[in-house]
Coordinates of C-alpha atoms in Angstrom, one line a residue:
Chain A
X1 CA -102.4 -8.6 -100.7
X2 CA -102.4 -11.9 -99.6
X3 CA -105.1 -14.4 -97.9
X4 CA -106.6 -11.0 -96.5
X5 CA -109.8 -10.8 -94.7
X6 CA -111.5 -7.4 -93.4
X7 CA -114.4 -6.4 -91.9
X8 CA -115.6 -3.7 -89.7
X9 CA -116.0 -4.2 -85.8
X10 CA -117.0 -7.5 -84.8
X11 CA -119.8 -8.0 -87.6
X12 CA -118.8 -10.9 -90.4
X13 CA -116.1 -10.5 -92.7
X14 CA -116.7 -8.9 -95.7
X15 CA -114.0 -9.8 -97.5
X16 CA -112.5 -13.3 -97.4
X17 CA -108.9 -14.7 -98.0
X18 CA -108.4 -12.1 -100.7
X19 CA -105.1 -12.6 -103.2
X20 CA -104.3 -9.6 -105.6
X21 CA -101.1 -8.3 -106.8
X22 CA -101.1 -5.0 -108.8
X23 CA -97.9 -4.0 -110.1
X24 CA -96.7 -1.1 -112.1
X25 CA -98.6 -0.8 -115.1
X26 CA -101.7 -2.8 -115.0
X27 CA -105.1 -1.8 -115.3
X28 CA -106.9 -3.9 -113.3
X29 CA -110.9 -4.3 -113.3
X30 CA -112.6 -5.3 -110.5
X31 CA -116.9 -6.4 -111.3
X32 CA -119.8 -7.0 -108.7
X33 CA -122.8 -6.6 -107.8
X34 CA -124.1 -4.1 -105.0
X35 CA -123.0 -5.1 -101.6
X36 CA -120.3 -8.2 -102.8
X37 CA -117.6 -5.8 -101.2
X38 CA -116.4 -3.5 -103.7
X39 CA -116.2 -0.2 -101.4
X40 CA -114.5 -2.5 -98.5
X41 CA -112.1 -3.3 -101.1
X42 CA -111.3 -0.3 -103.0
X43 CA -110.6 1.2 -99.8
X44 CA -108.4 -1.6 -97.9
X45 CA -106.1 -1.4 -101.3
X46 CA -106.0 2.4 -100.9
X47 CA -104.6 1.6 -97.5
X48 CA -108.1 3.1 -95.2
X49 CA -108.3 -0.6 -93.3
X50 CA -106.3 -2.5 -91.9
X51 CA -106.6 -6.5 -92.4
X52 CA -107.8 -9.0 -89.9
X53 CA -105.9 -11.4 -91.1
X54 CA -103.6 -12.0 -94.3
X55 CA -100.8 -9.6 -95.2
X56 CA -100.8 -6.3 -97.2
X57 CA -97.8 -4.4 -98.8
X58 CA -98.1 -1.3 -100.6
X59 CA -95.2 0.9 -101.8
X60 CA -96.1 4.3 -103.6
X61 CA -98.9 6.4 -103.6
X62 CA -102.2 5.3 -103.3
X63 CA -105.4 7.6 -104.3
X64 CA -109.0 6.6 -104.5
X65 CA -111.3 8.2 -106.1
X66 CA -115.1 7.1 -104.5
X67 CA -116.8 10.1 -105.3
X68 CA -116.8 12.0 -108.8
X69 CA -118.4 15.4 -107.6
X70 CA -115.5 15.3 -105.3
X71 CA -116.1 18.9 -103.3
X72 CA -118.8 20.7 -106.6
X73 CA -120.4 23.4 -104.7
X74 CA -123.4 23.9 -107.4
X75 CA -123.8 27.9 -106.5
X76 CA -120.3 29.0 -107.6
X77 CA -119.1 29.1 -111.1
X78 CA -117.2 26.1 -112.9
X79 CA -114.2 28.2 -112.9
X80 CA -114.1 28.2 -109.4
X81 CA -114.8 24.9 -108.8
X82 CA -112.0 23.8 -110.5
X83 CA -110.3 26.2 -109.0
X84 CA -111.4 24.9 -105.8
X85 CA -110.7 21.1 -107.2
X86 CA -107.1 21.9 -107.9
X87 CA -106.2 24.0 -105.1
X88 CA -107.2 20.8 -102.4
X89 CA -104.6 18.7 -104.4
X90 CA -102.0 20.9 -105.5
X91 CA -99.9 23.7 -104.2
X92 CA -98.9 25.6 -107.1
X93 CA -101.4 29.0 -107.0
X94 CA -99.5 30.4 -110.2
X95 CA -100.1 27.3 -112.3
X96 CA -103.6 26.8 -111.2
X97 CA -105.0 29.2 -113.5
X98 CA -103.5 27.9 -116.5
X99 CA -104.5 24.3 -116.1
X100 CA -108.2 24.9 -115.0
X101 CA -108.3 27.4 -118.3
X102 CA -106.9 24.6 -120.4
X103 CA -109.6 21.8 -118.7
X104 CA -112.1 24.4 -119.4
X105 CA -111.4 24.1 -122.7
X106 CA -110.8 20.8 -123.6
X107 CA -114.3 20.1 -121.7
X108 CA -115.6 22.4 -124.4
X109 CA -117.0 24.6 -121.5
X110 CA -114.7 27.3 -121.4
X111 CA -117.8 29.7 -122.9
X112 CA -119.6 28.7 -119.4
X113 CA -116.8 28.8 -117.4
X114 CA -118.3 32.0 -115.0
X115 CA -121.8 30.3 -115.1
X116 CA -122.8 28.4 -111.5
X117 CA -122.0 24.4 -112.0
X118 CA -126.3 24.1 -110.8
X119 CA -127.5 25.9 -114.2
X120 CA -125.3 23.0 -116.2
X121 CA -127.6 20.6 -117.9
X122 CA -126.7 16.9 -115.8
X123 CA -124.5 15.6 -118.5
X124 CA -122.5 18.6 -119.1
X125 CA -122.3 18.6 -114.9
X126 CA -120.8 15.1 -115.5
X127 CA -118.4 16.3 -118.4
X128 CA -117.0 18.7 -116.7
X129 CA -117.0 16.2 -113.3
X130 CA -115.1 14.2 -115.4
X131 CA -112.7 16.4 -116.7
X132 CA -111.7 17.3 -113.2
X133 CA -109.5 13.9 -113.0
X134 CA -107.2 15.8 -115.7
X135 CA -106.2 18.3 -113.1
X136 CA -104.4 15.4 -111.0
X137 CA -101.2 12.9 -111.6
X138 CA -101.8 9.7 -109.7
X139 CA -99.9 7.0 -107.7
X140 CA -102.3 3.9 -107.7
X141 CA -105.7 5.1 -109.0
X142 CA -108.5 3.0 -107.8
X143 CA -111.8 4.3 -109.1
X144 CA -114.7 3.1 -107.4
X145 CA -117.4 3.6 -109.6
X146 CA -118.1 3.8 -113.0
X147 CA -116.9 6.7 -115.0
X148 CA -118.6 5.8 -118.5
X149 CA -120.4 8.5 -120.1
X150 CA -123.1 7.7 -122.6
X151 CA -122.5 12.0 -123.9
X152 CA -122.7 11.7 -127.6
X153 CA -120.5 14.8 -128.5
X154 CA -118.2 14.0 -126.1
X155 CA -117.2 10.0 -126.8
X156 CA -113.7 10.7 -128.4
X157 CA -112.6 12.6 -125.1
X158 CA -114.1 10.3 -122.5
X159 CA -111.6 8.0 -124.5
X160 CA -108.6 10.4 -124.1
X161 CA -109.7 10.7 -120.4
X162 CA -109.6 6.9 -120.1
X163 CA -106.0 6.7 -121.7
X164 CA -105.1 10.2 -119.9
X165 CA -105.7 8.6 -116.7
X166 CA -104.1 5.5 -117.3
X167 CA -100.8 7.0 -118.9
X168 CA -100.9 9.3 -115.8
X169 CA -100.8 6.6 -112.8
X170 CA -98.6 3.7 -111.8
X171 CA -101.2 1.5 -112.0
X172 CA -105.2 1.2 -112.8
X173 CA -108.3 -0.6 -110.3
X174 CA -111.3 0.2 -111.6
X175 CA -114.7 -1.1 -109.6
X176 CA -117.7 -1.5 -111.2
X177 CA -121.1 -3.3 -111.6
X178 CA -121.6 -3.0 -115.5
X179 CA -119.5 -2.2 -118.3
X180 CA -116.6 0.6 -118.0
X181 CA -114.5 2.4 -120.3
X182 CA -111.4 0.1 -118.8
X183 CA -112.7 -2.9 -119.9
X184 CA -111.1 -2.2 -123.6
X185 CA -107.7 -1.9 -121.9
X186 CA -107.6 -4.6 -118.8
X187 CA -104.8 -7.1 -118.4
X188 CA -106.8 -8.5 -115.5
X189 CA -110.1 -8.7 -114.4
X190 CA -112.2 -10.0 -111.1
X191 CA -115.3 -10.9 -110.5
X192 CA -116.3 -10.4 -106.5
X193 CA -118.7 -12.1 -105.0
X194 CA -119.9 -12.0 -101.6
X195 CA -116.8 -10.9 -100.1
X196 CA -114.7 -13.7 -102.5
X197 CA -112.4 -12.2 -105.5
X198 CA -112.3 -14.7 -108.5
X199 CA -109.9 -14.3 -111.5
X200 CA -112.0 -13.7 -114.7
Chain B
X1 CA -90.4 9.4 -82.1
X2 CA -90.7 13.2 -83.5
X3 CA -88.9 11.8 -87.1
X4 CA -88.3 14.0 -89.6
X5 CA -90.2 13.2 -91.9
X6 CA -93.7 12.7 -89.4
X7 CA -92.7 17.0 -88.5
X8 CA -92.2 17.5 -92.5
X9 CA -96.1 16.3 -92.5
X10 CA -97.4 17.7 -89.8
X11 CA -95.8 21.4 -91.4
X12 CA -96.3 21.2 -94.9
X13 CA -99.1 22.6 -95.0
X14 CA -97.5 25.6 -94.2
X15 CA -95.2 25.9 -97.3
X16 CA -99.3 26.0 -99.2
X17 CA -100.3 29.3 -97.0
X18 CA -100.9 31.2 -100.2
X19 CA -103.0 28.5 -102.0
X20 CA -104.8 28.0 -99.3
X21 CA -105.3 31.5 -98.6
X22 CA -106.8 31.5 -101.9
X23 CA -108.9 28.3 -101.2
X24 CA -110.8 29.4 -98.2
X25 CA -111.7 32.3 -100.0
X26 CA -113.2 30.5 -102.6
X27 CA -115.1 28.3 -100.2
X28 CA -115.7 31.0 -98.2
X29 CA -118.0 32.9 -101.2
X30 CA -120.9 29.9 -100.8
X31 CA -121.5 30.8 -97.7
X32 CA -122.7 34.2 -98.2
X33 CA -123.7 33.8 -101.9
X34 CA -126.6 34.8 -102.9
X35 CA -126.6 37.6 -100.0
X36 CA -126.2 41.2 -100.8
X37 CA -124.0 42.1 -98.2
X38 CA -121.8 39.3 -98.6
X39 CA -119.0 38.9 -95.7
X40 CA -120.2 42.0 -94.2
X41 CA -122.8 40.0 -92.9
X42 CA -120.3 38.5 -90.6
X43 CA -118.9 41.6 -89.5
X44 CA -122.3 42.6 -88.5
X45 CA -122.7 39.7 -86.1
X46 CA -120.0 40.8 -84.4
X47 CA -120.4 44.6 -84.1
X48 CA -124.0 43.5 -82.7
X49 CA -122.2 40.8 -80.4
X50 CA -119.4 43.3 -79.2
X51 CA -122.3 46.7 -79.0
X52 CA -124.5 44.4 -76.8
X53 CA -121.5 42.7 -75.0
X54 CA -119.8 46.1 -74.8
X55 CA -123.0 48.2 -73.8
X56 CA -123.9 45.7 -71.0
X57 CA -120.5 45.1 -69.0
X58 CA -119.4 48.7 -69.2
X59 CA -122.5 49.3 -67.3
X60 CA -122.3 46.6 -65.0
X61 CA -118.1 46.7 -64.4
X62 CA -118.3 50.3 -64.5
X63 CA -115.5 50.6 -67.1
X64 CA -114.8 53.8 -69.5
X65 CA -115.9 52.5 -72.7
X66 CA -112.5 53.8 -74.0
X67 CA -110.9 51.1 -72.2
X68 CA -112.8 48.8 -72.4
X69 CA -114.1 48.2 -75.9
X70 CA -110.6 47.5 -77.2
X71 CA -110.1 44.9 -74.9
X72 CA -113.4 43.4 -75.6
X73 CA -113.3 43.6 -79.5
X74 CA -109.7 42.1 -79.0
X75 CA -110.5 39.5 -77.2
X76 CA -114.0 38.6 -78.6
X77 CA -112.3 38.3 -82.1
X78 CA -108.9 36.3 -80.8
X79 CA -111.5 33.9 -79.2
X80 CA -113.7 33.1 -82.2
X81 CA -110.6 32.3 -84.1
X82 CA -109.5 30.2 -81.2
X83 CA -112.8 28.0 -80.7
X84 CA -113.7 28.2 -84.4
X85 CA -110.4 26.2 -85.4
X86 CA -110.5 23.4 -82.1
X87 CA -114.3 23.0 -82.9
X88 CA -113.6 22.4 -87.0
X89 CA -110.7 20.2 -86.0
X90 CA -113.1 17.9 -84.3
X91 CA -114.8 17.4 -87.6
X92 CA -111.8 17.9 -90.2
X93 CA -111.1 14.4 -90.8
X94 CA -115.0 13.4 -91.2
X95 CA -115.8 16.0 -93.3
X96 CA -113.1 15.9 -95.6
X97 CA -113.2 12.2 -95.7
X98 CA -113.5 11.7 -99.4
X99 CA -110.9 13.8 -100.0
X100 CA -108.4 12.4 -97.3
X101 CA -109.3 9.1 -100.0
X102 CA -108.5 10.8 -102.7
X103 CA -104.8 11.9 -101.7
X104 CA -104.1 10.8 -98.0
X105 CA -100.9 12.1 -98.6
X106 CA -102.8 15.5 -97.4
X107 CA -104.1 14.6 -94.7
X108 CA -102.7 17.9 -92.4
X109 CA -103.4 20.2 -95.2
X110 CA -107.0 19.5 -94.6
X111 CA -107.1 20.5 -91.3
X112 CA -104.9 23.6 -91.9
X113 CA -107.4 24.3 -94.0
X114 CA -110.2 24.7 -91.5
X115 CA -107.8 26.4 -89.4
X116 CA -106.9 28.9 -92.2
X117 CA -110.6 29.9 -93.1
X118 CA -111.2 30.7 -89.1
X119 CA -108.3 32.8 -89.5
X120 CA -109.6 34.5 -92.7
X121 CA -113.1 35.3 -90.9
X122 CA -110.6 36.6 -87.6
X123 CA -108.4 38.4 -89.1
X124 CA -111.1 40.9 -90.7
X125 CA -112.5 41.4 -87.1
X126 CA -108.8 41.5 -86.2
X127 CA -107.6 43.9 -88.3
X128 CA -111.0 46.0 -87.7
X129 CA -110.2 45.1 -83.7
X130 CA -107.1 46.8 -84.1
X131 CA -108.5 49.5 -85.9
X132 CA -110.3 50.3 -83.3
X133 CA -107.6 50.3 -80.6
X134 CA -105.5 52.6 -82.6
X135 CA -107.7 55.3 -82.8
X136 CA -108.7 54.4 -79.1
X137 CA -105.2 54.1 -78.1
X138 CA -101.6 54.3 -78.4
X139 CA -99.9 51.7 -80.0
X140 CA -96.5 51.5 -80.8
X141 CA -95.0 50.0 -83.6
X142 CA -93.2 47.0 -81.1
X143 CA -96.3 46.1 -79.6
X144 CA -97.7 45.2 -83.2
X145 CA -94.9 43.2 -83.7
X146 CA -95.4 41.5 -80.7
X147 CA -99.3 41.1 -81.7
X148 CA -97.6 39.8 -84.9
X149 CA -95.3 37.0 -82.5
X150 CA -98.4 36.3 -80.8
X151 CA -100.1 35.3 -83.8
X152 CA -97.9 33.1 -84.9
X153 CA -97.6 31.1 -81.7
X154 CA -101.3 30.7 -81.4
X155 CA -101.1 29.6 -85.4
X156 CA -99.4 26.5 -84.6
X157 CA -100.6 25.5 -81.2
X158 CA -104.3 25.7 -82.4
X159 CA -103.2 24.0 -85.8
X160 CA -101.8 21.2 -83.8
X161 CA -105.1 21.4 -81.2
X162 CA -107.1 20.7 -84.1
X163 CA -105.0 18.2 -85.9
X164 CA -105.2 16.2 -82.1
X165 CA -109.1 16.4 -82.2
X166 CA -109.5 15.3 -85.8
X167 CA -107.7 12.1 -84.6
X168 CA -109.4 11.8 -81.4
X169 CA -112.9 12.5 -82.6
X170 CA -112.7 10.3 -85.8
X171 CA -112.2 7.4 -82.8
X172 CA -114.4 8.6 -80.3
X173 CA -117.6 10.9 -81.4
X174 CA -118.3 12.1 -77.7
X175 CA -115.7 14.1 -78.0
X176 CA -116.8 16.6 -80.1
X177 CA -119.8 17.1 -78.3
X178 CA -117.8 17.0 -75.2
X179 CA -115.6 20.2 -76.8
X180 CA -118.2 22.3 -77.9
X181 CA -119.8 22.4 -74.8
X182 CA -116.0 23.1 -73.2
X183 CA -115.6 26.0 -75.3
X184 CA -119.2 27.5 -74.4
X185 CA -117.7 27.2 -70.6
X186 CA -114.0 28.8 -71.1
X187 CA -115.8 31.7 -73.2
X188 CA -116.7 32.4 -69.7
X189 CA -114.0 31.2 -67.6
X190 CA -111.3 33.4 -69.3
X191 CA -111.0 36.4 -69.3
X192 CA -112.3 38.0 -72.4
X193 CA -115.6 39.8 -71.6
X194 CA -114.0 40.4 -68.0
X195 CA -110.9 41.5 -66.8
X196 CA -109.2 39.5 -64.9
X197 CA -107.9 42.7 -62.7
X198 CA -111.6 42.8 -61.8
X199 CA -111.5 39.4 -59.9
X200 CA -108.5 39.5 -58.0
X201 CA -109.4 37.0 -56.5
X202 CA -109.3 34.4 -59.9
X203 CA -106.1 35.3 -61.0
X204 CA -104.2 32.5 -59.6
X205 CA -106.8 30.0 -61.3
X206 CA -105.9 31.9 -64.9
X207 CA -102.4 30.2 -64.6
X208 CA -104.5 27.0 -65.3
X209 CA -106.5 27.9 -67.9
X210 CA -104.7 27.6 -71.8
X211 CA -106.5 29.8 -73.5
X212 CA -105.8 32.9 -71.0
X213 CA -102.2 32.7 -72.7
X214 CA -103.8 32.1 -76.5
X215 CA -105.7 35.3 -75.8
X216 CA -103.5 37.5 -74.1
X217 CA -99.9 36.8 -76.1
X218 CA -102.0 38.8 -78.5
X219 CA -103.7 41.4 -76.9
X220 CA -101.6 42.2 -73.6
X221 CA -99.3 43.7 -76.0
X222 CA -101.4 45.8 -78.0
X223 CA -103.3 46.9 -74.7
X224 CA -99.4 48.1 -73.5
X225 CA -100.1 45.4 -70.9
X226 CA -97.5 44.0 -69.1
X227 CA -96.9 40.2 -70.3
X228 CA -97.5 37.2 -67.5
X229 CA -93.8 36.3 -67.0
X230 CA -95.3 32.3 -67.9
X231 CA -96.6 33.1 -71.1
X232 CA -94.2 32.4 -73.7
X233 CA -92.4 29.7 -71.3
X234 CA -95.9 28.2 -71.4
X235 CA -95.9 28.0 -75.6
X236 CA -91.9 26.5 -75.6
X237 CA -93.7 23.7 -73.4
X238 CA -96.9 23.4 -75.4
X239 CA -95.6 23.2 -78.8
X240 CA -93.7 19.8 -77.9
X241 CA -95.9 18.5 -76.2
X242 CA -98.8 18.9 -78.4
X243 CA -96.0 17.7 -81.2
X244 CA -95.7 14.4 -78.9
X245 CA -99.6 14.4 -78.3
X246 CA -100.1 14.7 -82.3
X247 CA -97.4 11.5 -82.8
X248 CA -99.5 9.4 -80.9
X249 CA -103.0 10.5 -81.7
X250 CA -101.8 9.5 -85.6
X251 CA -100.2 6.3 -85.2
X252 CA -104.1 5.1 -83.9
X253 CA -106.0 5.9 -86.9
X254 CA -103.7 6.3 -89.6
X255 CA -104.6 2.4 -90.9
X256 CA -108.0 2.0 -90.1
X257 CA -109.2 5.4 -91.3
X258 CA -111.9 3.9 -93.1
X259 CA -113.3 1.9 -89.5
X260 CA -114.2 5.0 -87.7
X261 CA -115.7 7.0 -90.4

């Protein structure tokens, strides 16, 4: 991405002359406050907007992840949830079974699996939210949000998440307003600010 | 124009029938959970739809109720599959748009997957619609496979109708409004609660009208109707097109998703 500006419609840009090259490998972390352009730019690096000015190349896959109860329908079970979770992402119906068994699992919830997601205490909700990314192999992963999980019996796999994911895309972006689990494992990290991204 | 690779897209979803065959079903169960009755619900609707439809215009048209409520169940349940999937593909790309984030890659399967639950909510009416004709009726073995034909066509040109609105409404709002109330007006335009033997005089307008050839490819056949010499001339025309219709309506969003959502 070079010297690229976007905005939406005619309204000011809001982002400005923005230079970032993310190759194969990095993990990248991107910091700012609310409303400095973090969404804008999560999603013109996934690809969702095209640049008013500056140029943009992107070769591989790209997937964005903006929303971490991606699809949870609180009245059915957790089994079918990841059911559903996996299904919208992959094609395999004989595998599916197997691998939401095993996330149940390492999520320690495979005792709850046929209770509804709603009667979940919220951090077991996030737990298992979180173990959803498992059931995915990513291109570009850009996260645009923070993933960090302050659950106390559940630190050492938030950690194998973090180096799951990483191990299991191309490359890394991870947007966020306070600390993150990436920060540990960054080779690069931005500060943006009002629309501007500054090397850290 | 029509690459490879663009078709490859715009079918794939096809290769995933099973899975999501199984995901609408899944999806399906929050709708009616909680309920006793479950889906049955929604075969109630329509039983109370088709008695009061049926009990009312074979009154008024004079008909023999065993002629007539096969044709009306028929067509009453090919037409909610119809307008169920154009009026979800007008909202496919919005509502799905944190998934189409997530993996843009499936983009169509999103779509298909509207289109898929309307079939999974028509094809119990169908298969209860055909029921119905059966005992009512004679049909032969060829005219189910010609129902079967039927169904396949209609798959793919309503996929491809929807995958055109989800582009087209994603850009321009008023055009989901604009289709629901279409659909409210062709529910009465074609022939579905009417015959169109019962207005001679219409018939020549019903070479106009699409969705008199999504309806009857299916249900001509079962009825032992003779099939309109145009109809499946007018599907070798409308798959193309919509193909070429589907190419375009891409190409204008495809970069700026995020702008119109």
């Amino acid at each position: 991405m070079s010297q690229a500006s976007y905005g939406y419609g005619k309204g000011a840009p809001v982002l400005i002359n923005v230079d970032l090259d993310i190759r194969k490998g990095d993990v990248v972390v991107i910091k700012g406050a609310s409303a400095s352009g973090k969404t804008t730019l999560a999603k013109a690096i996934a690809g969702f907007l095209s640049p008013d000015r500056g140029v943009v190349d992107r070769c591989g896959r790209v997937n964005l992840l903006v929303n971490k109860g991606l699809g949870l329908k609180p009245s059915l079970s957790l089994y079918d949830n990841a059911m559903i979770r996996y299904l919208n992402f992959n094609s395999s119906l004989s595998t599916s079974r197997r691998k939401v068994r095993n996330i149940l699992s390492f999520a320690k919830l495979d005792d709850r699996s046929h209770a509804a997601l709603s009667s979940l205490p919220s951090l077991l909700k996030s737990r298992f939210a979180l173990c959803l990314y498992l059931l995915n192999s990513y291109g570009l992963l850009v996260i645009d949000e923070n993933i960090g999980l302050s659950d106390p019996e559940f630190r050492e796999e938030v950690d194998d998440i973090v180096r799951y994911l990483m191990e299991q895309s191309d490359a890394l972006v991870a947007f966020s307003r306070k600390r993150t689990p990436f920060d540990a494992y960054s080779n690069r990290a931005f500060t943006i600010e009002s629309g501007r991204l500054i090397a850290r | 124009m029509l690459s490879g690779p663009f078709l490859k897209l715009v079918f794939s979803p096809f290769r995933e029938f099973l899975s999501a065959w199984k995901l609408v079903q899944l999806e399906a169960n929050v709708r009616y959970k909680k309920t006793n009755l479950g889906i049955v619900w929604y075969l109630l609707a329509f039983v109370f739809k088709v008695a009061v439809l049926g009990g009312v215009y074979t009154k008024a048209l004079g008909k023999p109720p065993a002629e007539y409520l096969p044709y009306l169940v028929l067509g009453v349940s090919l037409w909610g599959f119809v307008s169920g999937s154009i009026q979800y593909g007008c909202v496919a790309l919005i509502n799905n748009e944190k998934f189409i984030y997530f993996d843009n890659a499936r983009l169509f399967f999103f779509v298909f997957k509207g289109v898929m639950r309307e079939f999974l909510f028509a094809s119990l009416l169908m298969s209860w619609s055909l029921f119905l004709t059966c005992v009512l009726t004679d049909v032969a073995v060829v005219s189910l496979l010609l129902f079967m034909l039927g169904m396949a066509l209609v798959f793919v040109a309503v996929y491809l109708v929807a995958c055109i609105l989800a582009f087209i409404c994603l850009v321009r709002a008023d055009v989901t409004h604009f289709i629901s109330s279409m659909m409210n007006v062709f529910f009465i335009a074609t022939p579905i609660i009417w015959d169109s033997s019962d207005a001679p005089g219409l018939q020549k307008l019903m070479v106009y009208n699409p969705f008199y050839y999504l309806i009857e490819v299916m249900r001509s056949p079962v009825l032992g109707r003779e099939l309109p010499p145009t109809l499946y001339v007018f599907f070798i025309v409308l798959i193309p097109v919509l193909l070429l219709l589907l190419w375009g309506c891409s190409k204008l969003v495809r970069k700026g998703f995020a702008s119109y959502v």
